[in-house]
Tab-separated table of C-alpha atoms (C1' of nucleotides) in Angstrom:
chain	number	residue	atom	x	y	z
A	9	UNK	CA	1.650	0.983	5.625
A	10	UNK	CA	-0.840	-1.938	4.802
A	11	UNK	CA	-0.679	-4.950	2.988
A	12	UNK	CA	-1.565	-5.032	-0.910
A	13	UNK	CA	-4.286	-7.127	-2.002
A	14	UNK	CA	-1.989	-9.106	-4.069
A	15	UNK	CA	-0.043	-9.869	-1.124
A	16	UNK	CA	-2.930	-10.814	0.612
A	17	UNK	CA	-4.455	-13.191	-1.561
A	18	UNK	CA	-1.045	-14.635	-2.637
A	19	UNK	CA	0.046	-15.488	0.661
A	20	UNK	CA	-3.425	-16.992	0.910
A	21	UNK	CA	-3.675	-19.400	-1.973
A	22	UNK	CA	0.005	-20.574	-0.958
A	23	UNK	CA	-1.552	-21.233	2.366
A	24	UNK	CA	-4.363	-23.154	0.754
A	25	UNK	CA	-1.728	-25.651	-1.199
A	26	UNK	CA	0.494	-25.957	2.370
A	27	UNK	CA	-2.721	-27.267	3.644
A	28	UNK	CA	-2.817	-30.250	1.086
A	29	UNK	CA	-1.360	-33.685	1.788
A	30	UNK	CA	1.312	-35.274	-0.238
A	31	UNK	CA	0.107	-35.894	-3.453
A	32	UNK	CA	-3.002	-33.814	-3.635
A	33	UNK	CA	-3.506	-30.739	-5.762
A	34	UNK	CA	-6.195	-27.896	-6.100
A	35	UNK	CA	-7.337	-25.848	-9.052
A	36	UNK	CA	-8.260	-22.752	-9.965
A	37	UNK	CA	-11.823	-23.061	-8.931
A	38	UNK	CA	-10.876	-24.540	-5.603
A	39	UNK	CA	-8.756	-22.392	-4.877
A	40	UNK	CA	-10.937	-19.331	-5.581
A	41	UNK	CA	-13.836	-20.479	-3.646
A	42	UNK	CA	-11.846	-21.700	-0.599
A	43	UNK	CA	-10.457	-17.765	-0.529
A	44	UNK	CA	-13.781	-16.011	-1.885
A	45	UNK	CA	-11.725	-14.608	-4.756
A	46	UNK	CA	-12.760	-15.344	-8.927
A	47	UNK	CA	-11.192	-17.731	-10.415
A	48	UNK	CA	-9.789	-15.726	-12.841
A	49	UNK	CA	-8.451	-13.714	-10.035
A	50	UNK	CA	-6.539	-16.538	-8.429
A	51	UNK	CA	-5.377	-17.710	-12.000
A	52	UNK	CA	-3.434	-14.248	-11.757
A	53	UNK	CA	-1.930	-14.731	-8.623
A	54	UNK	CA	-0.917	-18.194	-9.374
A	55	UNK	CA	0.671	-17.247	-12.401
A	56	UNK	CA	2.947	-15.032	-10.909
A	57	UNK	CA	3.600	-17.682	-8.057
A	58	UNK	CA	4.332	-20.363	-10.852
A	59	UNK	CA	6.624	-18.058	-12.424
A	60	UNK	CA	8.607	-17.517	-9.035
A	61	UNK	CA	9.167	-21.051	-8.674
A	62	UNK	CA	7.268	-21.279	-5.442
A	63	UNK	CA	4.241	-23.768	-7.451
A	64	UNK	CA	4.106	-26.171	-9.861
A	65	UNK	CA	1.356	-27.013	-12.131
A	66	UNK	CA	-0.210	-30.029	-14.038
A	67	UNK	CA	-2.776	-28.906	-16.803
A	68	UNK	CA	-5.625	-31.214	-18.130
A	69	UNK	CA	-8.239	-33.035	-16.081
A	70	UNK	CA	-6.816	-33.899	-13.019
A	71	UNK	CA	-4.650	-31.081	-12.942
A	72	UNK	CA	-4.411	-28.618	-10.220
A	73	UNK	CA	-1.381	-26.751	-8.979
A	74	UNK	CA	0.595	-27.469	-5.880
A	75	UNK	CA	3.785	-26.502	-3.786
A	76	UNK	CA	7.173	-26.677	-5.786
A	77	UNK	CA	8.924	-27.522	-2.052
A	78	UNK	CA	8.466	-28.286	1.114
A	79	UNK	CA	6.242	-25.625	3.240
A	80	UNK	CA	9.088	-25.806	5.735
A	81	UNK	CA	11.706	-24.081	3.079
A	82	UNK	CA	9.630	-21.583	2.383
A	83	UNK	CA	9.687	-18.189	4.192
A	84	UNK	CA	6.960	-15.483	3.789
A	85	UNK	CA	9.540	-12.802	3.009
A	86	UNK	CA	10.427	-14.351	0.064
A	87	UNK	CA	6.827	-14.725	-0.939
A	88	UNK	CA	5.660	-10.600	-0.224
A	89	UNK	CA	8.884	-9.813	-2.273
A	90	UNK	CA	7.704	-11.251	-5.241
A	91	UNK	CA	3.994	-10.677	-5.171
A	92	UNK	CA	4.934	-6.864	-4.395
A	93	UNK	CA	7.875	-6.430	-6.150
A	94	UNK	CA	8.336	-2.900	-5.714
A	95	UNK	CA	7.874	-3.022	-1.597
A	96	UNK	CA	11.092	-0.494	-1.810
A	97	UNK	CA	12.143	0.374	-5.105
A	98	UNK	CA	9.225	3.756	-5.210
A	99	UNK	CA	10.550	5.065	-2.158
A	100	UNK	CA	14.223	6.688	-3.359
A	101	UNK	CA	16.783	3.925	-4.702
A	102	UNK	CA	18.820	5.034	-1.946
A	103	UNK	CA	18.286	1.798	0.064
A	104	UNK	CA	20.762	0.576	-2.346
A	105	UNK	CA	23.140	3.226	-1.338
A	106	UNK	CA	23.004	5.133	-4.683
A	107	UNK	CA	21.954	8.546	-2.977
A	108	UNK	CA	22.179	10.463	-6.080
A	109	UNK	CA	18.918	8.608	-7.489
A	110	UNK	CA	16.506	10.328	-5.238
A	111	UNK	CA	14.876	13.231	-5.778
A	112	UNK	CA	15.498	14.021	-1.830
A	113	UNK	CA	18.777	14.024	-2.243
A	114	UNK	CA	20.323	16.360	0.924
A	115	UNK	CA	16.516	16.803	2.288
A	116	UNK	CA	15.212	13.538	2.848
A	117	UNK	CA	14.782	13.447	6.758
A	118	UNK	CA	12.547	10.361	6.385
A	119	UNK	CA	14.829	8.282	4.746
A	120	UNK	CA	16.407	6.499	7.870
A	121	UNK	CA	12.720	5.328	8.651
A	122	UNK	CA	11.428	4.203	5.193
A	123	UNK	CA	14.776	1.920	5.361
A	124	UNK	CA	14.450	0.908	8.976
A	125	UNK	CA	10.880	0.163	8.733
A	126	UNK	CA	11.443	-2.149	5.653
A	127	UNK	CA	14.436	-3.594	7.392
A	128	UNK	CA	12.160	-5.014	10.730
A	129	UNK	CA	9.600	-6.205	8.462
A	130	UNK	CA	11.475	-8.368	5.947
A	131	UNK	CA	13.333	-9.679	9.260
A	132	UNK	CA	10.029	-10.327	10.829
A	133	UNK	CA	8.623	-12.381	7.619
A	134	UNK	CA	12.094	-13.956	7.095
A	135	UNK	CA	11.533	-16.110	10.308
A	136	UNK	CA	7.675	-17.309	9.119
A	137	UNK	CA	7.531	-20.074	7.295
A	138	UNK	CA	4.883	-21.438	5.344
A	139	UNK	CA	4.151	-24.565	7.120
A	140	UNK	CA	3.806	-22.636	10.338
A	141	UNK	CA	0.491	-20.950	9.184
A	142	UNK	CA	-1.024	-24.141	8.330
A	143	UNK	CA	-4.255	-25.119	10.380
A	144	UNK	CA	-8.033	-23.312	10.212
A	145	UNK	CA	-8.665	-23.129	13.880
A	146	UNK	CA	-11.109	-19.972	14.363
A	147	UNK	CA	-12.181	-19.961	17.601
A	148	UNK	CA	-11.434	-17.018	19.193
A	149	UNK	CA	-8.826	-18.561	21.933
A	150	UNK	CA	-6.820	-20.824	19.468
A	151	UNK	CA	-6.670	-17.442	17.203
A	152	UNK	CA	-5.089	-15.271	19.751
A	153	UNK	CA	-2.841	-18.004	21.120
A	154	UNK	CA	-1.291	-18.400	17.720
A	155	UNK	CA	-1.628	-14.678	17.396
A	156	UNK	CA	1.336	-14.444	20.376
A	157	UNK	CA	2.876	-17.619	18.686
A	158	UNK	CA	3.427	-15.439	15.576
A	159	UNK	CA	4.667	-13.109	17.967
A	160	UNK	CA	7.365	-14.500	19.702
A	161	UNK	CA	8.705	-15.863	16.660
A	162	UNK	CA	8.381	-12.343	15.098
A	163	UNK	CA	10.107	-9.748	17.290
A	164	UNK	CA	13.666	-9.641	16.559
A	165	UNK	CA	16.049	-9.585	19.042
A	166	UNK	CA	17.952	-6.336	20.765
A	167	UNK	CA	21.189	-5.662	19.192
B	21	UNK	CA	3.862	-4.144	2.280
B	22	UNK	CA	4.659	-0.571	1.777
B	23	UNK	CA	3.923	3.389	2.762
B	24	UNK	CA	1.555	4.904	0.773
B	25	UNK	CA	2.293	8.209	-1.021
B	26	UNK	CA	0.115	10.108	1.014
B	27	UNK	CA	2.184	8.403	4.700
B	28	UNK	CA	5.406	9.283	2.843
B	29	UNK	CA	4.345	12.815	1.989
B	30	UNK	CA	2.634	13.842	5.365
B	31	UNK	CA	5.395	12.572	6.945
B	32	UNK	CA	8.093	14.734	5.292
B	33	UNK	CA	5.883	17.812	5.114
B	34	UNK	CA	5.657	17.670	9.279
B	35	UNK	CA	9.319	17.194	8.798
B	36	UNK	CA	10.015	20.036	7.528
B	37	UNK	CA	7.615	22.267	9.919
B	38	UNK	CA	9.748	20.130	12.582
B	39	UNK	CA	12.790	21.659	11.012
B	40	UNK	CA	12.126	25.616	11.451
B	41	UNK	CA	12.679	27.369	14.760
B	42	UNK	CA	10.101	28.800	16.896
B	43	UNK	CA	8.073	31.851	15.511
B	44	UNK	CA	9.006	30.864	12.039
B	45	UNK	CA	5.819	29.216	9.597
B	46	UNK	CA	6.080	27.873	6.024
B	47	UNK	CA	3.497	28.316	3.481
B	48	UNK	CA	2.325	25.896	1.214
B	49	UNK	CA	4.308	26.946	-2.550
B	50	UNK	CA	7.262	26.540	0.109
B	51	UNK	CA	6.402	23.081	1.708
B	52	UNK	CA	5.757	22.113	-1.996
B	53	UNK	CA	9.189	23.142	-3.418
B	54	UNK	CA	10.875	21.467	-0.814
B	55	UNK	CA	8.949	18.104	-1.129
B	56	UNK	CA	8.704	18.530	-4.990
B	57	UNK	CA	5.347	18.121	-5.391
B	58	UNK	CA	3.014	20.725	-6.001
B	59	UNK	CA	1.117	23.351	-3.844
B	60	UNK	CA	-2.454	21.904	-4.577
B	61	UNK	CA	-1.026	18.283	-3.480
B	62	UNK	CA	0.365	19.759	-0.257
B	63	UNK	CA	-2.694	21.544	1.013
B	64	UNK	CA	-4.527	18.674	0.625
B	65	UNK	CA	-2.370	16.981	3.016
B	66	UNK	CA	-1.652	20.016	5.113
B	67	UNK	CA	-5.174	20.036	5.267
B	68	UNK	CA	-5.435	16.468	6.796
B	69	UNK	CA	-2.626	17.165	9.398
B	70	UNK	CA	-4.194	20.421	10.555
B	71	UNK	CA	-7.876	18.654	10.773
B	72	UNK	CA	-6.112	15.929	12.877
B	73	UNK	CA	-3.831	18.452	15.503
B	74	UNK	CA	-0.746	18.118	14.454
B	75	UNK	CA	-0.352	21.385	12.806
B	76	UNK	CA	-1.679	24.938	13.174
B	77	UNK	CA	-2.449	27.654	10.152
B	78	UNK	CA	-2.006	31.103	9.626
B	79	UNK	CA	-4.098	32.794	6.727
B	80	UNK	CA	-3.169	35.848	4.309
B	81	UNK	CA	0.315	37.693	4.176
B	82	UNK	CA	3.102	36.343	6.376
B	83	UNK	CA	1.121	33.338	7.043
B	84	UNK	CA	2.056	29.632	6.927
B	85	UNK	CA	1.635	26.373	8.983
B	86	UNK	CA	3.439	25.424	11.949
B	87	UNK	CA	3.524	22.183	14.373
B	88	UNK	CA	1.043	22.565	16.829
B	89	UNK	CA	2.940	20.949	19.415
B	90	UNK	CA	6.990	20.335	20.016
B	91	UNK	CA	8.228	17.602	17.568
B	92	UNK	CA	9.522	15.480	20.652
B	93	UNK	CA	5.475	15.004	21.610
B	94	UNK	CA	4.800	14.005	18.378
B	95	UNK	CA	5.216	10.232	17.355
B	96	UNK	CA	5.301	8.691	13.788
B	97	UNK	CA	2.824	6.151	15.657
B	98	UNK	CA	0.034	9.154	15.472
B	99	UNK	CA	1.242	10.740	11.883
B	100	UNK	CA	0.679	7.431	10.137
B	101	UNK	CA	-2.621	6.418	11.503
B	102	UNK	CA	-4.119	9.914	10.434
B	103	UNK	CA	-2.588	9.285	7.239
B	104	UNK	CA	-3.575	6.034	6.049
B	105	UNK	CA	-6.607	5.489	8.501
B	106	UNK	CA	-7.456	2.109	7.058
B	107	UNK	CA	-4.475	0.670	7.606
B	108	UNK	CA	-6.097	-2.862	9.496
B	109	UNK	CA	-9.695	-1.813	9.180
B	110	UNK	CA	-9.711	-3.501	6.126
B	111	UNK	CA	-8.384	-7.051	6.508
B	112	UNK	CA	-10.767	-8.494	8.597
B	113	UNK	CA	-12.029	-6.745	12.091
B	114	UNK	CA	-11.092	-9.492	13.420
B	115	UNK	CA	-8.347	-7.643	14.951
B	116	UNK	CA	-10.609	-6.042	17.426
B	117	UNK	CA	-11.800	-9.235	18.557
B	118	UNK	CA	-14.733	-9.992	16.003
B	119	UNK	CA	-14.009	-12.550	14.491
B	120	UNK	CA	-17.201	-12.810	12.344
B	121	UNK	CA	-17.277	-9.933	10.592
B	122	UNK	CA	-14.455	-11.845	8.717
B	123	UNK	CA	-15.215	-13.319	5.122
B	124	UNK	CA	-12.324	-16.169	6.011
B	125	UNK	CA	-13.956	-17.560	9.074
B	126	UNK	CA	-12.489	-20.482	10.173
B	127	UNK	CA	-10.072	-20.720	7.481
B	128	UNK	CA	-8.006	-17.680	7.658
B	129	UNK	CA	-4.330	-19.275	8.252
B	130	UNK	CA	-2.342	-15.820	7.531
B	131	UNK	CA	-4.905	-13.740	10.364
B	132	UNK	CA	-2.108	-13.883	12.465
B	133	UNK	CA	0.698	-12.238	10.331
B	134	UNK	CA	-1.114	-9.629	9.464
B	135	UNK	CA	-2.058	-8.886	12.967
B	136	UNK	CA	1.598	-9.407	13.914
B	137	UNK	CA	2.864	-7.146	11.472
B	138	UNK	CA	0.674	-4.689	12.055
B	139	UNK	CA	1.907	-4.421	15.894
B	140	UNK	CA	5.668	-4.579	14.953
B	141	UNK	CA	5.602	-1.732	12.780
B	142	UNK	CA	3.265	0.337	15.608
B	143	UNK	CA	5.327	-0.501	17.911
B	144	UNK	CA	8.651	0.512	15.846
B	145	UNK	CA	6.877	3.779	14.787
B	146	UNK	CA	5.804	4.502	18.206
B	147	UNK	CA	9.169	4.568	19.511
B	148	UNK	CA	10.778	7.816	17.045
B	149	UNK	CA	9.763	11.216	17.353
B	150	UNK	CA	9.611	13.802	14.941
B	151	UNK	CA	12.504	15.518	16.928
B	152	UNK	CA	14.287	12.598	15.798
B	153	UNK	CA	13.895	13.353	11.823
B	154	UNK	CA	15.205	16.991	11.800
B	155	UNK	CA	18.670	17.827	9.906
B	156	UNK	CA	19.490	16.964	6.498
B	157	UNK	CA	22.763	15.578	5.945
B	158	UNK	CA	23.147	13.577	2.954
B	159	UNK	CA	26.467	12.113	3.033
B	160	UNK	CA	26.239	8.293	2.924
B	161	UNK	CA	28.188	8.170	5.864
B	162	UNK	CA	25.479	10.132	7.662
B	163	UNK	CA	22.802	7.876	6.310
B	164	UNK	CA	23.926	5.035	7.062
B	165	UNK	CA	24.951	6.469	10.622
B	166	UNK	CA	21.133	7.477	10.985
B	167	UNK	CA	19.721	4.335	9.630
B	168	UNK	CA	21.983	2.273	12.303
B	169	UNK	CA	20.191	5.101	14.963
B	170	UNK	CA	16.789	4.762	13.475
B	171	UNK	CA	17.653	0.912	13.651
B	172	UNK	CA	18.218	0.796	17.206
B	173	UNK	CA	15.315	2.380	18.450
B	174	UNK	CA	12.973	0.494	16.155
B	175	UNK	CA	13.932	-2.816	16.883
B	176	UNK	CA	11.783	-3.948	20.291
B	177	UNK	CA	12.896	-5.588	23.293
B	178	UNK	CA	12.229	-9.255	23.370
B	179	UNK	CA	9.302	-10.514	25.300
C	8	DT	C1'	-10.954	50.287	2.571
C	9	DT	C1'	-8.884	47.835	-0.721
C	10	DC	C1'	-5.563	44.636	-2.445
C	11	DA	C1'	-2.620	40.847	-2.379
C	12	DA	C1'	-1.186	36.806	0.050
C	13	DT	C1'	-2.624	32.914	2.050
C	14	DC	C1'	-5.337	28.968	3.716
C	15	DT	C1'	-10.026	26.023	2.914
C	16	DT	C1'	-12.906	23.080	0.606
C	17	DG	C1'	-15.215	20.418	-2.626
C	18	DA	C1'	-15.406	18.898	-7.300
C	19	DC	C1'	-12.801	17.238	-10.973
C	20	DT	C1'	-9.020	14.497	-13.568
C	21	DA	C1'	-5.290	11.230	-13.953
C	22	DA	C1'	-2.766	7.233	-12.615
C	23	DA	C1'	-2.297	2.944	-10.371
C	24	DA	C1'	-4.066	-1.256	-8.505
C	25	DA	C1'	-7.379	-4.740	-8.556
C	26	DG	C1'	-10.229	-7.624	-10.798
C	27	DT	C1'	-12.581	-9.767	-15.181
C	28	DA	C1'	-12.921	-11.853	-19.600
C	29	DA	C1'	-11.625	-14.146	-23.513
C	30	DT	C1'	-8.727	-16.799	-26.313
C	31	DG	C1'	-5.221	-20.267	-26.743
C	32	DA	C1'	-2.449	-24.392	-25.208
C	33	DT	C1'	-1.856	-28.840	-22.814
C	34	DT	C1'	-3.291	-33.035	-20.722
C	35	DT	C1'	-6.257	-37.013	-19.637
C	36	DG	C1'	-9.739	-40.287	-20.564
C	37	DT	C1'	-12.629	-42.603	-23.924
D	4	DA	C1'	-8.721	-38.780	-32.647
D	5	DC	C1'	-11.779	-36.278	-29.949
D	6	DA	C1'	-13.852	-33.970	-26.142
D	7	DA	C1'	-13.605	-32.187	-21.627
D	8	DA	C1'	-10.922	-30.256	-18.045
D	9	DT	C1'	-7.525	-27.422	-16.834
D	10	DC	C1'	-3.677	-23.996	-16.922
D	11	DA	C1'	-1.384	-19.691	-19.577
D	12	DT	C1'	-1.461	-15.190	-21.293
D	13	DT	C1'	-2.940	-10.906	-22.759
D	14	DA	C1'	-6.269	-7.364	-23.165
D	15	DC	C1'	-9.903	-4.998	-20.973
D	16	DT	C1'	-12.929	-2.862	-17.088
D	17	DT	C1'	-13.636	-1.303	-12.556
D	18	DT	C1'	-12.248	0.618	-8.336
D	19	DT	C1'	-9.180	3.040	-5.518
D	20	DT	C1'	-5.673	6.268	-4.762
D	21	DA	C1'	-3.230	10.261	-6.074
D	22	DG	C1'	-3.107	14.672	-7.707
D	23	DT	C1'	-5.176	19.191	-9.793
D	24	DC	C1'	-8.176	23.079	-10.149
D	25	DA	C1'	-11.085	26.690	-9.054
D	26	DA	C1'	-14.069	29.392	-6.185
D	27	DG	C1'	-14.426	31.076	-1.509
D	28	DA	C1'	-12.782	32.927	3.091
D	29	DT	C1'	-9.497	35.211	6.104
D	30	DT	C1'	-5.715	38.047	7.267
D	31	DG	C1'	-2.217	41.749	7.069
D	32	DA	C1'	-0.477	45.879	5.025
D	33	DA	C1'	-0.653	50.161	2.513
DNA sequence: TTCAATCTTGACTAAAAAGTAATGATTTGT
DNA sequence: ACAAATCATTACTTTTTAGTCAAGATTGAA
């Protein structure tokens, strides 16, 4: 269970533009150096984040691409679903409740996990927002204090 | 975010060893009819799992695998980590504490999501058993009884 | 002892994901 | 109008992951 590149980088470059003031943009180029990707790679990425409505961009000198809404409106769950669309859809239909889908059907002990597992992480990204990763402290200290930050926001509550 | 084929299909090959009562093995054209992939595919992972503890072989007539150990010992915690052995390794060591080994260096505003994540999903995985996968109902009454189960043992006390 | 069943292992092939390149379209400034 | 900067889109290449194959080793049974 890791984290795609694409999902990785994504979340990255969106990071980048929730860094910016009010006003400012960054292209392609910036963007790619400030993450250590190619331009052409970030292009990608912010292709599929313009089509999702999460950027807008201005083409031309001068242009550059920025947030489409405030950092505070957007949640990181939203963001991994579309940068990884099919987070669930491999792993047996069944999530949707159509059993007879999978090729499991009437075996599947796993099933109850690959759902559950899915379920805790989409909650725990569902309560990140994108302005709350803003910031490039490194030191070790600020890092892990954030770290638990991250945390406590993160673990759900008992039922 | 998502298991990898090779997580999904270790997991529900152990399943099924975690299925069979005591003195009884399963060889590997069986595991692979079950799981519907083929015999080559599940040695390899057999192969892994057996290399790692979790399961003991047999060789020539009337021989099979079988866990090595009872299924309530064994956590998903321990099955997934042998399967997908990279799974933080590769964004940034940082995790361990060193923080430059890390290509984002002082600019790395996501470090802490991923970090978070990762310990959610340990933690949830830690918490089930292999005991806890065996039976194969199939209902969706049944599911959805098991995922609610699954649910409530995942999800981890507040701190 | 010999044969058939079975696991073991490493090399090979195929598929998927990641990343690159190239061409075209739009905007701004002169 | 023109040139330069910049995004948009599709095709291509590389790398990684997944899956297959084949030759070898071990065991049990006749």
């Amino acid at each position: 269970m890791k984290i795609s590149s694409q999902e990785e980088y994504g979340l990255r470059c969106l990071v980048q533009l929730a860094n910016l003031r009010d006003g400012e943009s960054l292209t392609l180029p910036q963007i790619a150096e400030r993450e250590g990707i190619s331009a052409a790679n970030a292009g990608k990425l912010m292709w599929l984040l313009n089509k999702a409505g999460f950027v807008h961009s201005t083409r031309g000198t001068k242009g550059g691409y920025f947030l489409s809404r405030p950092a505070e409106d957007i949640r990181l769950s939203e963001i991994i679903k579309v940068l990884d669309e099919d987070v669930m859809n491999k792993h047996c239909d069944s999530y949707t409740g159509v059993l007879d889908s999978c090729v499991h059907n009437g075996d599947c002990g796993i099933r109850p996990v690959i759902v559950g597992l899915h379920e805790i992480v989409e909650n725990a990204l569902s309560r990140i927002t994108l302005a709350q990763l803003v910031g490039t402290e490194s030191s070790v200290d600020t890092m892990f204090h954030k770290i638990q930050g991250i945390h406590r926001i993160i673990e759900p509550q008992r039922v």
